[in-house]
Amino acid sequence: GRVPGERWERARPADVGLDTAGLAALQAVATAAESDCLAVVREGRLVVDEHWYGHTADDDREVFSATKSVTALLVGIAQDRGHLTIDEPASTYLTEWQGTASEAVTIRDLLTNTSGRFWEFTTDYVEMVGAEDRSAFAIALEQQHPPNTQWVYNNSAIQTLEEVLERATGSDMGEFAEEHLFAPLGMDVEFARDPAGNPGAFFSLQAGCQDLARLGLLALEHGRWGTEQVVSSDFVIDATSQSTELNSAYGYLWWLNAEEGWVHPDPRRDTAEAFWPDAPLDAYAALGLGNQIVVVLPSQDMVVVRLGDRTAAGAQGPAGALVNEVAAAAAASVA
């Protein structure tokens, strides 16, 4: 079948039109990047499942901001189930924002990183991450810019989606995810939580390469898993397409390849960043710090996952060379 059951159906490279030498080149890229694991899926079957440093398929690790792409799908599932609509103001649920400058911020604005909510490096990467209740901390921040005027990679704004989901669905985000996303896909994963018990919406997913390959395959299949439409195809297509004129390389918490690159909003980095110039233009990805990579290559019918946070890979951002290298090598392995 196109999607795995409890275990992956495995295929030899030649069975799914892949070139062994090409895959060896991809594995060399992953080895040089000091990866913990590499998974390659083609035509819905697992072709490469490699582990290093004593890791096994059962090992989960922090996938950092690849978590954000999961959060986006959970919002889509909540919308499909009639709990919310993404064009509603988030303040429908975050009543703390009613009567404030954040009242008009929509759920879509949070998904596209154009909310205009307060962002400053120390607040976002130190104070919010270290807060006892990250969601309450994030909700309590101020509005900095009018919505849809700036694109800012804003962890705190994304964390507010955890509370939006909980209030809209009436259930804990982790439990909602398990019931409606992880269990249907056969993903054995979980969110880490802050001391107040909130799952992280911007990071915190604990997962392995094979789990994330299922997530990538769900996106490739436009939300369908066997006979079940886990999340609507329209939502998945929107989530993996350009969502804002402010960043040509961003969907709903998913990164896209973009011919023009995009202009960084930080004036100290005023150059356009090329994304993955050697990768297929239709590639898109869930990405996390230290090159946690889930890259989907629709035109090649492939999903490639690379995890690991050793020093060689560096803490490259989403424009990092490794995403480009991995996607280019994977595409080149098609016989």
Coordinates of N, CA, C and O in Angstrom, one line a residue, residues 108-223:
R108 N -4.7 32.2 11.5 CA -3.8 32.1 10.3 C -2.6 33.0 10.5 O -1.5 32.5 10.1
D109 N -2.7 34.1 11.1 CA -1.6 35.0 11.3 C -0.5 34.3 12.2 O 0.7 34.5 12.0
L110 N -1.0 33.5 13.2 CA -0.1 32.8 14.0 C 0.6 31.7 13.3 O 1.8 31.4 13.5
L111 N -0.1 31.1 12.3 CA 0.4 30.0 11.5 C 1.5 30.4 10.5 O 2.3 29.7 10.0
T112 N 1.3 31.7 10.1 CA 2.2 32.2 9.0 C 3.3 33.1 9.6 O 4.1 33.6 8.8
N113 N 3.4 33.2 10.9 CA 4.5 34.1 11.5 C 4.4 35.5 11.1 O 5.3 36.2 11.0
T114 N 3.1 36.0 10.9 CA 2.9 37.4 10.6 C 2.0 38.1 11.6 O 1.3 39.0 11.3
S115 N 1.9 37.5 12.8 CA 1.0 38.0 13.8 C 1.3 39.4 14.3 O 0.4 40.1 14.9
G116 N 2.6 39.8 14.2 CA 3.0 41.1 14.8 C 3.1 41.0 16.4 O 3.3 42.1 17.0
R117 N 3.0 39.8 16.9 CA 3.1 39.7 18.4 C 4.6 40.0 18.8 O 5.5 39.9 18.0
F118 N 4.8 40.4 20.0 CA 6.1 40.9 20.5 C 7.1 39.8 20.3 O 6.9 38.6 20.6
W119 N 8.3 40.2 19.7 CA 9.4 39.3 19.6 C 10.7 40.1 19.9 O 10.9 41.2 19.4
E120 N 11.5 39.4 20.7 CA 12.9 39.9 21.0 C 13.6 38.6 21.3 O 13.1 37.7 21.9
F121 N 14.9 38.5 21.0 CA 15.6 37.3 21.0 C 15.6 36.7 22.5 O 15.2 35.5 22.6
T122 N 15.9 37.5 23.4 CA 16.0 36.9 24.8 C 14.6 36.5 25.3 O 14.5 35.4 25.9
T123 N 13.6 37.3 25.0 CA 12.3 36.9 25.4 C 11.9 35.6 24.8 O 11.3 34.7 25.5
D124 N 12.2 35.4 23.5 CA 11.7 34.2 22.8 C 12.5 33.0 23.1 O 11.9 31.9 23.1
Y125 N 13.8 33.1 23.2 CA 14.6 31.9 23.3 C 15.1 31.6 24.7 O 15.7 30.5 25.0
V126 N 15.0 32.6 25.6 CA 15.4 32.3 27.0 C 14.2 32.4 28.0 O 13.9 31.4 28.6
E127 N 13.6 33.6 28.0 CA 12.5 33.8 29.0 C 11.3 32.9 28.8 O 10.8 32.2 29.7
M128 N 10.8 32.8 27.6 CA 9.6 32.0 27.3 C 10.0 30.5 27.5 O 9.2 29.8 28.1
V129 N 11.1 30.1 26.9 CA 11.5 28.7 27.0 C 11.6 28.3 28.4 O 11.3 27.2 28.8
G130 N 12.2 29.2 29.3 CA 12.4 28.9 30.7 C 11.2 29.1 31.6 O 11.3 28.9 32.8
A131 N 10.1 29.6 31.1 CA 9.0 30.0 31.9 C 8.3 28.7 32.5 O 8.3 27.7 31.8
E132 N 7.8 28.8 33.7 CA 7.1 27.7 34.3 C 5.9 27.3 33.5 O 5.5 26.1 33.3
D133 N 5.2 28.3 33.0 CA 4.0 28.2 32.1 C 4.2 28.9 30.8 O 4.0 30.1 30.8
R134 N 4.7 28.2 29.8 CA 5.1 28.9 28.6 C 3.9 29.5 27.9 O 4.1 30.6 27.3
S135 N 2.8 28.8 27.9 CA 1.6 29.4 27.2 C 1.2 30.7 27.8 O 0.9 31.6 27.1
A136 N 1.1 30.7 29.1 CA 0.6 31.9 29.8 C 1.6 33.1 29.6 O 1.2 34.2 29.3
F137 N 2.9 32.7 29.6 CA 3.9 33.7 29.3 C 3.7 34.3 27.9 O 3.8 35.5 27.7
A138 N 3.5 33.4 27.0 CA 3.4 33.8 25.6 C 2.2 34.7 25.3 O 2.2 35.7 24.6
I139 N 1.1 34.3 25.9 CA -0.2 35.0 25.7 C -0.1 36.4 26.3 O -0.7 37.3 25.8
A140 N 0.7 36.5 27.4 CA 0.8 37.8 28.1 C 1.7 38.8 27.5 O 1.7 40.0 27.9
L141 N 2.4 38.4 26.5 CA 3.3 39.4 25.8 C 2.4 40.4 25.0 O 1.2 40.2 24.8
E142 N 3.0 41.5 24.6 CA 2.3 42.6 24.0 C 2.2 42.4 22.5 O 2.9 41.6 21.9
Q143 N 1.4 43.3 21.8 CA 1.4 43.4 20.4 C 2.5 44.4 20.0 O 2.6 45.5 20.5
Q144 N 3.4 44.0 19.0 CA 4.5 44.8 18.6 C 4.2 45.6 17.3 O 4.6 46.7 17.2
H145 N 3.6 44.9 16.4 CA 3.4 45.5 15.1 C 1.9 45.1 14.7 O 1.4 44.1 15.2
P146 N 1.3 45.9 13.8 CA 0.0 45.4 13.2 C 0.2 44.1 12.5 O 1.2 43.8 11.9
P147 N -0.8 43.2 12.6 CA -0.7 42.0 11.9 C -0.5 42.1 10.4 O -0.9 43.1 9.8
N148 N 0.2 41.2 9.8 CA 0.5 41.1 8.4 C 1.3 42.3 7.9 O 1.2 42.6 6.7
T149 N 2.2 42.8 8.7 CA 3.1 43.9 8.3 C 4.6 43.4 8.3 O 5.4 43.9 7.6
Q150 N 4.9 42.4 9.1 CA 6.2 41.9 9.3 C 6.2 40.3 9.4 O 5.3 39.8 10.0
W151 N 7.2 39.7 8.8 CA 7.3 38.2 9.0 C 8.4 38.0 10.0 O 9.6 38.5 9.8
V152 N 8.1 37.4 11.1 CA 9.1 37.2 12.2 C 8.9 35.7 12.7 O 7.8 35.3 13.0
Y153 N 10.0 35.0 12.8 CA 10.0 33.6 13.3 C 9.8 33.7 14.8 O 10.8 33.9 15.6
N154 N 8.6 33.5 15.3 CA 8.2 33.9 16.6 C 7.7 32.7 17.4 O 6.6 32.3 17.3
N155 N 8.6 32.1 18.2 CA 8.3 31.0 19.0 C 7.1 31.2 20.0 O 6.3 30.4 20.2
S156 N 7.2 32.4 20.6 CA 6.2 32.7 21.6 C 4.8 32.8 21.0 O 3.8 32.3 21.5
A157 N 4.7 33.4 19.8 CA 3.4 33.5 19.1 C 2.9 32.2 18.8 O 1.7 31.9 18.9
I158 N 3.8 31.3 18.3 CA 3.4 29.9 18.0 C 2.9 29.1 19.2 O 2.0 28.3 19.1
Q159 N 3.6 29.4 20.3 CA 3.2 28.6 21.5 C 1.8 29.0 22.0 O 1.1 28.2 22.6
T160 N 1.3 30.2 21.6 CA -0.1 30.5 22.0 C -1.1 29.6 21.3 O -2.2 29.4 21.8
L161 N -0.7 28.9 20.2 CA -1.6 28.0 19.5 C -1.9 26.8 20.4 O -2.9 26.1 20.2
E162 N -1.0 26.4 21.3 CA -1.3 25.3 22.2 C -2.5 25.6 23.0 O -3.4 24.8 23.2
E163 N -2.6 26.9 23.5 CA -3.8 27.3 24.3 C -5.0 27.4 23.4 O -6.1 27.1 23.8
V164 N -4.8 28.0 22.2 CA -6.0 28.1 21.2 C -6.6 26.7 21.0 O -7.8 26.5 21.1
L165 N -5.7 25.7 20.8 CA -6.2 24.3 20.5 C -6.9 23.7 21.7 O -7.9 23.1 21.6
E166 N -6.3 23.9 22.9 CA -6.9 23.4 24.1 C -8.3 24.0 24.4 O -9.2 23.2 24.6
R167 N -8.4 25.3 24.2 CA -9.7 25.9 24.5 C -10.7 25.6 23.4 O -11.9 25.5 23.7
A168 N -10.2 25.6 22.2 CA -11.2 25.3 21.1 C -11.7 23.9 21.0 O -12.9 23.7 20.8
T169 N -10.8 22.9 21.3 CA -11.2 21.5 21.2 C -11.7 21.0 22.5 O -12.3 19.9 22.6
G170 N -11.4 21.6 23.6 CA -11.8 21.1 25.0 C -10.9 20.0 25.4 O -11.2 19.3 26.4
S171 N -9.8 19.7 24.7 CA -8.9 18.7 25.2 C -7.4 19.1 25.1 O -7.1 20.0 24.3
D172 N -6.6 18.5 25.9 CA -5.2 18.8 25.9 C -4.6 18.6 24.5 O -4.9 17.6 23.8
M173 N -3.7 19.4 24.1 CA -3.1 19.3 22.8 C -2.4 18.0 22.5 O -2.5 17.4 21.5
G174 N -1.7 17.4 23.5 CA -1.1 16.2 23.4 C -2.0 15.0 23.2 O -1.8 14.1 22.4
E175 N -3.1 15.1 24.0 CA -4.2 14.0 23.9 C -4.9 14.1 22.5 O -5.2 13.1 21.9
F176 N -5.2 15.4 22.1 CA -5.8 15.6 20.8 C -4.9 15.0 19.7 O -5.4 14.4 18.8
A177 N -3.6 15.3 19.8 CA -2.7 14.9 18.8 C -2.6 13.3 18.7 O -2.6 12.7 17.7
E178 N -2.6 12.7 19.9 CA -2.5 11.3 20.0 C -3.7 10.6 19.3 O -3.6 9.7 18.5
E179 N -4.9 11.1 19.7 CA -6.1 10.5 19.1 C -6.3 10.8 17.6 O -6.7 9.8 16.9
H180 N -6.0 12.0 17.2 CA -6.4 12.3 15.8 C -5.3 12.3 14.8 O -5.5 12.5 13.6
L181 N -4.0 12.3 15.3 CA -2.9 12.3 14.3 C -1.9 11.2 14.6 O -1.6 10.4 13.7
F182 N -1.4 11.1 15.8 CA -0.3 10.1 16.0 C -0.8 8.6 15.9 O -0.2 7.8 15.3
A183 N -1.9 8.3 16.6 CA -2.4 7.0 16.6 C -2.8 6.5 15.2 O -2.5 5.5 14.7
P184 N -3.6 7.4 14.4 CA -4.0 7.0 13.1 C -2.7 6.7 12.2 O -2.8 5.8 11.3
L185 N -1.6 7.4 12.4 CA -0.4 7.2 11.6 C 0.5 6.2 12.1 O 1.5 5.8 11.4
G186 N 0.2 5.7 13.3 CA 1.1 4.7 13.9 C 2.4 5.3 14.4 O 3.5 4.7 14.4
M187 N 2.4 6.6 14.8 CA 3.6 7.3 15.3 C 3.7 7.1 16.8 O 2.7 7.4 17.5
D188 N 4.8 6.6 17.2 CA 5.1 6.4 18.7 C 5.9 7.6 19.2 O 7.1 7.5 19.3
V189 N 5.2 8.7 19.4 CA 5.9 10.0 19.8 C 5.1 10.6 20.9 O 4.0 10.3 21.2
E190 N 5.8 11.6 21.5 CA 5.0 12.5 22.5 C 5.7 13.8 22.6 O 6.8 14.0 22.2
F191 N 4.9 14.8 23.2 CA 5.4 16.1 23.4 C 6.0 16.2 24.8 O 5.4 15.6 25.8
A192 N 7.2 16.8 25.0 CA 7.7 17.2 26.3 C 6.8 18.3 26.8 O 6.2 19.1 26.0
R193 N 6.7 18.5 28.1 CA 5.8 19.5 28.7 C 6.6 20.5 29.6 O 7.6 20.1 30.2
D194 N 6.1 21.7 29.8 CA 6.7 22.6 30.7 C 6.2 22.2 32.1 O 5.4 21.3 32.3
P195 N 6.8 22.9 33.2 CA 6.4 22.5 34.5 C 4.9 22.6 34.8 O 4.3 21.9 35.7
A196 N 4.2 23.5 34.1 CA 2.8 23.6 34.2 C 2.0 22.6 33.5 O 0.7 22.5 33.6
G197 N 2.7 21.7 32.7 CA 2.0 20.7 32.0 C 1.6 20.9 30.6 O 1.0 20.1 29.9
N198 N 2.0 22.1 30.0 CA 1.7 22.4 28.6 C 2.7 21.7 27.7 O 3.9 21.9 27.8
P199 N 2.1 21.0 26.6 CA 3.0 20.6 25.6 C 3.6 21.8 24.8 O 3.0 22.9 24.8
G200 N 4.8 21.7 24.3 CA 5.3 22.7 23.5 C 4.8 22.7 22.1 O 4.8 21.6 21.4
A201 N 4.3 23.8 21.6 CA 3.8 23.9 20.2 C 4.9 24.3 19.2 O 4.8 24.1 18.0
F202 N 6.0 24.9 19.7 CA 7.1 25.5 18.9 C 8.3 24.6 18.9 O 9.1 24.6 18.0
F203 N 8.4 23.7 19.9 CA 9.4 22.6 20.0 C 8.8 21.7 21.0 O 7.8 21.9 21.6
S204 N 9.5 20.6 21.2 CA 9.1 19.6 22.3 C 8.8 18.2 21.8 O 8.7 17.3 22.6
L205 N 8.5 18.0 20.5 CA 8.1 16.7 20.0 C 9.3 15.8 20.2 O 10.4 16.1 19.8
Q206 N 9.1 14.6 20.7 CA 10.1 13.6 20.9 C 9.8 12.5 19.9 O 8.7 11.9 20.0
A207 N 10.6 12.3 18.9 CA 10.3 11.4 17.8 C 11.6 10.8 17.1 O 12.7 11.4 17.4
G208 N 11.4 9.8 16.4 CA 12.5 9.2 15.6 C 12.3 9.4 14.1 O 11.3 9.8 13.7
C209 N 13.3 8.9 13.4 CA 13.3 9.1 11.9 C 12.1 8.4 11.3 O 11.4 9.0 10.4
Q210 N 11.8 7.2 11.7 CA 10.6 6.5 11.1 C 9.3 7.2 11.4 O 8.4 7.2 10.5
D211 N 9.2 7.7 12.6 CA 7.9 8.4 13.0 C 7.7 9.6 12.1 O 6.7 9.9 11.6
L212 N 8.8 10.4 11.9 CA 8.7 11.6 11.1 C 8.5 11.3 9.6 O 7.9 12.1 8.9
A213 N 9.0 10.2 9.2 CA 8.8 9.8 7.8 C 7.3 9.5 7.6 O 6.8 9.8 6.5
R214 N 6.6 9.1 8.6 CA 5.1 8.9 8.5 C 4.5 10.3 8.4 O 3.6 10.5 7.5
L215 N 5.0 11.2 9.1 CA 4.4 12.6 9.1 C 4.6 13.2 7.7 O 3.7 13.8 7.1
G216 N 5.9 13.0 7.1 CA 6.2 13.5 5.8 C 5.3 12.9 4.7 O 4.8 13.5 3.8
L217 N 5.1 11.6 4.9 CA 4.3 10.8 4.0 C 2.8 11.3 4.0 O 2.1 11.4 3.0
L218 N 2.3 11.6 5.2 CA 1.0 12.2 5.3 C 0.8 13.4 4.5 O -0.2 13.7 3.8
A219 N 1.8 14.3 4.6 CA 1.8 15.6 3.9 C 1.9 15.3 2.4 O 1.1 15.9 1.6
L220 N 2.8 14.4 2.0 CA 2.9 14.0 0.6 C 1.6 13.5 0.0 O 1.2 13.7 -1.1
E221 N 0.8 12.7 0.9 CA -0.5 12.1 0.5 C -1.6 13.1 0.6 O -2.8 12.7 0.6
H222 N -1.3 14.4 0.9 CA -2.3 15.5 1.1 C -3.3 15.1 2.2 O -4.5 15.3 2.0
G223 N -2.7 14.6 3.3 CA -3.6 14.4 4.4 C -4.3 13.0 4.5 O -5.0 12.8 5.5

